[in-house]
Short mmCIF file of C-alpha atoms in Angstrom, two decimals:
data_model
loop_
_atom_site.label_atom_id
_atom_site.label_comp_id
_atom_site.label_asym_id
_atom_site.label_seq_id
_atom_site.Cartn_x
_atom_site.Cartn_y
_atom_site.Cartn_z
CA LEU A 994 0.00 0.00 0.00
CA SER A 995 2.42 2.60 -1.24
CA CYS A 996 1.58 6.29 -1.48
CA GLU A 997 0.23 5.81 -5.03
CA MET A 998 -2.71 3.79 -3.66
CA TRP A 999 -4.14 7.03 -2.20
CA ASP A 1000 -3.69 9.03 -5.43
CA PHE A 1001 -6.75 9.91 -7.48
CA ALA A 1002 -7.23 8.59 -11.01
CA ASN A 1003 -8.86 10.59 -13.81
CA ASP A 1004 -12.27 9.13 -12.97
CA GLY A 1005 -12.13 10.50 -9.39
CA ASN A 1006 -11.55 7.16 -7.63
CA ILE A 1007 -8.42 6.47 -5.63
CA PHE A 1008 -6.27 3.73 -7.11
CA PHE A 1009 -7.09 1.33 -4.28
CA GLU A 1010 -10.77 1.59 -5.19
CA LYS A 1011 -9.92 1.03 -8.87
CA GLY A 1012 -8.06 -2.12 -7.86
CA MET A 1013 -11.08 -3.31 -5.90
CA LYS A 1014 -13.41 -2.67 -8.86
CA SER A 1015 -11.20 -3.92 -11.69
CA PHE A 1016 -9.33 -6.82 -10.08
CA PHE A 1017 -10.80 -8.18 -6.85
CA LYS A 1018 -14.51 -7.78 -7.61
CA PRO A 1019 -14.39 -9.55 -11.03
CA CYS A 1020 -12.12 -12.25 -9.57
CA PHE A 1021 -14.41 -12.88 -6.60
CA GLU A 1022 -17.52 -12.83 -8.83
CA ARG A 1023 -15.95 -15.43 -11.07
CA TRP A 1024 -15.03 -17.61 -8.12
CA GLN A 1025 -18.59 -17.35 -6.83
CA ARG A 1026 -20.04 -18.27 -10.26
CA LEU A 1027 -17.72 -21.29 -10.43
CA LYS A 1028 -18.48 -22.21 -6.79
CA ALA A 1029 -14.71 -22.23 -6.23
CA LYS A 1030 -13.26 -23.19 -2.85
CA HIS A 1031 -9.94 -21.37 -2.84
CA SER A 1032 -7.85 -20.67 0.22
CA LEU A 1033 -7.11 -16.94 0.19
CA THR A 1034 -4.57 -14.99 2.22
CA VAL A 1035 -4.28 -11.20 1.80
CA ILE A 1036 -1.40 -9.27 3.34
CA TYR A 1037 -1.10 -5.50 3.08
CA TYR A 1038 2.52 -4.39 3.04
CA THR A 1039 4.28 -1.05 2.87
CA ARG A 1040 7.44 0.79 3.78
CA THR A 1041 6.94 3.72 6.16
CA ILE A 1042 9.47 6.52 5.66
CA LEU A 1043 9.91 8.01 9.12
CA HIS A 1044 9.68 11.77 9.67
CA SER A 1045 12.20 11.49 12.49
CA HIS A 1046 13.30 8.86 14.94
CA ARG A 1047 15.00 9.87 18.12
CA GLN A 1048 17.19 7.40 19.97
CA GLY A 1049 16.12 6.44 23.45
CA SER A 1050 14.22 3.90 25.49
CA ASN A 1051 11.37 3.74 22.98
CA THR A 1052 13.58 3.02 19.96
CA ARG A 1053 11.94 0.32 17.87
CA THR A 1054 14.17 -2.47 16.62
CA SER A 1055 12.27 -2.62 13.32
CA VAL A 1056 13.57 0.81 12.23
CA ARG A 1057 16.24 0.58 9.54
CA LYS A 1058 18.45 3.10 7.75
CA ASP A 1059 18.75 3.01 3.97
CA PRO A 1060 22.51 2.77 3.26
CA THR A 1061 22.35 4.82 0.06
CA SER A 1062 20.00 7.66 1.03
CA GLY A 1063 20.33 7.63 4.82
CA VAL A 1064 16.54 7.68 5.21
CA LEU A 1065 15.04 5.91 8.21
CA TYR A 1066 12.24 3.48 7.39
CA GLU A 1067 10.17 0.68 8.82
CA ASP A 1068 8.66 -2.20 6.84
CA VAL A 1069 5.08 -3.04 7.78
CA PHE A 1070 3.21 -6.26 6.97
CA HIS A 1071 -0.41 -6.72 8.05
CA THR A 1072 -2.34 -9.95 7.49
CA VAL A 1073 -5.89 -8.97 6.49
CA LEU A 1074 -7.18 -12.45 5.60
CA GLU A 1075 -5.50 -15.76 6.30
CA ASN A 1076 -6.48 -19.04 4.65
CA VAL A 1077 -10.07 -17.90 4.10
CA THR A 1078 -12.30 -20.24 2.16
CA SER A 1079 -15.66 -18.69 1.49
CA SER A 1080 -18.76 -19.37 -0.53
CA ASN A 1081 -19.61 -15.66 -0.57
CA TRP A 1082 -16.48 -13.98 -1.90
CA ILE A 1083 -18.12 -10.59 -2.47
CA ASP A 1084 -18.45 -10.02 1.30
CA LEU A 1085 -14.66 -10.06 1.53
CA ILE A 1086 -14.40 -6.80 -0.44
CA SER A 1087 -15.93 -4.80 2.43
CA HIS A 1088 -13.45 -6.48 4.80
CA LEU A 1089 -10.54 -5.49 2.52
CA LYS A 1090 -11.82 -1.89 2.34
CA ARG A 1091 -12.16 -1.62 6.13
CA ALA A 1092 -8.62 -2.94 6.56
CA PHE A 1093 -7.42 -0.39 4.00
CA MET A 1094 -8.96 2.46 5.98
CA ASP A 1095 -7.41 1.19 9.23
CA PHE A 1096 -3.97 0.58 7.71
CA PRO A 1097 -2.49 4.12 8.05
CA ALA A 1098 -2.80 3.93 11.83
CA GLN A 1099 -1.26 0.44 11.88
CA ALA A 1100 1.60 1.61 9.67
CA ASN A 1101 2.27 4.61 11.98
CA TRP A 1102 1.57 7.23 9.31
CA THR A 1103 1.16 10.85 10.32
CA HIS A 1104 0.60 13.88 8.17
CA LEU A 1105 2.86 16.48 9.69
CA SER A 1106 4.48 19.51 8.16
CA PRO A 1107 8.30 19.70 8.38
CA ARG A 1108 7.87 22.44 11.01
CA GLU A 1109 5.66 20.19 13.17
CA VAL A 1110 8.21 17.37 12.90
CA LYS A 1111 10.98 19.65 14.24
CA LEU A 1112 8.84 20.71 17.22
CA ARG A 1113 8.11 17.15 18.32
CA THR A 1114 10.32 15.51 20.94
CA VAL A 1115 9.06 11.96 20.44
CA ASN A 1116 9.03 9.57 17.51
CA THR A 1117 6.60 11.12 15.06
CA GLY A 1118 5.62 8.35 12.65
CA GLY A 1119 6.01 8.70 8.94
CA CYS A 1120 4.47 8.49 5.51
CA PRO A 1121 4.15 5.73 2.91
CA ALA A 1122 7.03 5.26 0.48
CA PRO A 1123 6.44 5.24 -3.28
CA ALA A 1124 6.13 1.77 -4.81
CA ALA A 1125 9.61 1.98 -6.38
CA GLN A 1126 11.17 2.53 -2.94
CA GLY A 1127 8.88 0.13 -1.09
CA ASN A 1128 9.31 -3.37 0.26
CA PHE A 1129 7.97 -5.36 -2.71
CA PHE A 1130 10.87 -7.86 -2.74
CA GLU A 1131 10.80 -8.27 1.04
CA ALA A 1132 7.08 -9.13 0.78
CA LEU A 1133 7.76 -11.51 -2.10
CA ASN A 1134 10.47 -13.31 -0.11
CA LEU A 1135 8.19 -13.65 2.90
CA ALA A 1136 5.50 -15.19 0.69
CA LEU A 1137 8.00 -17.57 -0.91
CA ASN A 1138 9.59 -18.74 2.35
CA ILE A 1139 6.90 -21.38 2.76
CA PHE A 1140 7.95 -22.92 -0.58
CA ASP A 1141 11.68 -22.87 0.19
CA LEU A 1142 12.05 -26.57 0.95
CA HIS A 1143 9.23 -27.77 -1.27
CA HIS A 1144 11.23 -30.79 -2.41
CA LEU A 1145 11.63 -32.20 1.15
CA ASP A 1146 8.72 -33.73 3.04
CA ARG A 1147 6.11 -32.45 0.61
CA ASP A 1148 2.95 -31.03 2.07
CA LEU A 1149 -0.04 -31.36 -0.25
CA THR A 1150 -1.60 -28.13 1.08
CA ARG A 1151 1.07 -26.24 -0.86
CA THR A 1152 0.48 -28.10 -4.13
CA GLY A 1153 -0.86 -25.91 -6.91
CA GLN A 1154 -0.69 -22.68 -4.94
CA ALA A 1155 0.14 -19.36 -6.56
CA VAL A 1156 1.54 -16.13 -5.17
CA VAL A 1157 0.20 -12.89 -6.63
CA LEU A 1158 1.79 -9.62 -5.50
CA ILE A 1159 0.10 -6.41 -6.57
CA SER A 1160 1.97 -3.13 -6.72
CA PRO A 1161 0.74 0.24 -8.01
CA GLY A 1162 4.17 0.96 -9.42
CA ILE A 1163 5.40 0.51 -12.97
CA GLY A 1164 7.50 -2.53 -12.13
CA LEU A 1165 10.76 -0.67 -11.53
CA PHE A 1166 12.07 -1.08 -7.98
CA GLU A 1167 15.06 0.29 -6.09
CA ILE A 1168 16.49 -2.81 -4.44
CA ASP A 1169 19.62 -4.00 -2.70
CA HIS A 1170 21.65 -6.28 -4.99
CA LYS A 1171 21.94 -9.02 -2.33
CA LEU A 1172 18.16 -9.11 -1.90
CA LEU A 1173 17.73 -9.33 -5.67
CA LEU A 1174 20.10 -12.33 -5.83
CA LEU A 1175 18.32 -14.00 -2.91
CA THR A 1176 14.95 -13.56 -4.63
CA LYS A 1177 16.28 -14.82 -7.96
#
């Protein structure tokens, strides 16, 4: 859920809503027509660029510093649905929308001016990173971890499963070379 998901398209909808209407709704309608019994897990992920982060007793261990830009960030992963099998897939759309509206608070986003950030004496939260600077590959690796040892002690619950990651970006990502090699 990078910052682009809250941008408005030409038709007046935010891009998240366009994704709901053009991807999830047709997919869920098709599954309902076919009486499909899929197991669905949805995880919202983002990278929060921190406004400021002061050292002290409340320093969070999940805060990282980008080695090239020096920006402090925190990767956030929130499981919205886990292994849901439903006969009424359309009801899940309202659940996904509610989770979307709650996500900024979970991701510690604040909308502060630079002046307000300087006046604060505590950790102030942050804002969502653009998709190109986000944690797409970290999310992909987390999703693929379950398939890492697929050839040993095979578990039939993982047979025929697919991983679909959706990003509002154009497919160009700023990524650490070691993470790229690990993913490859």
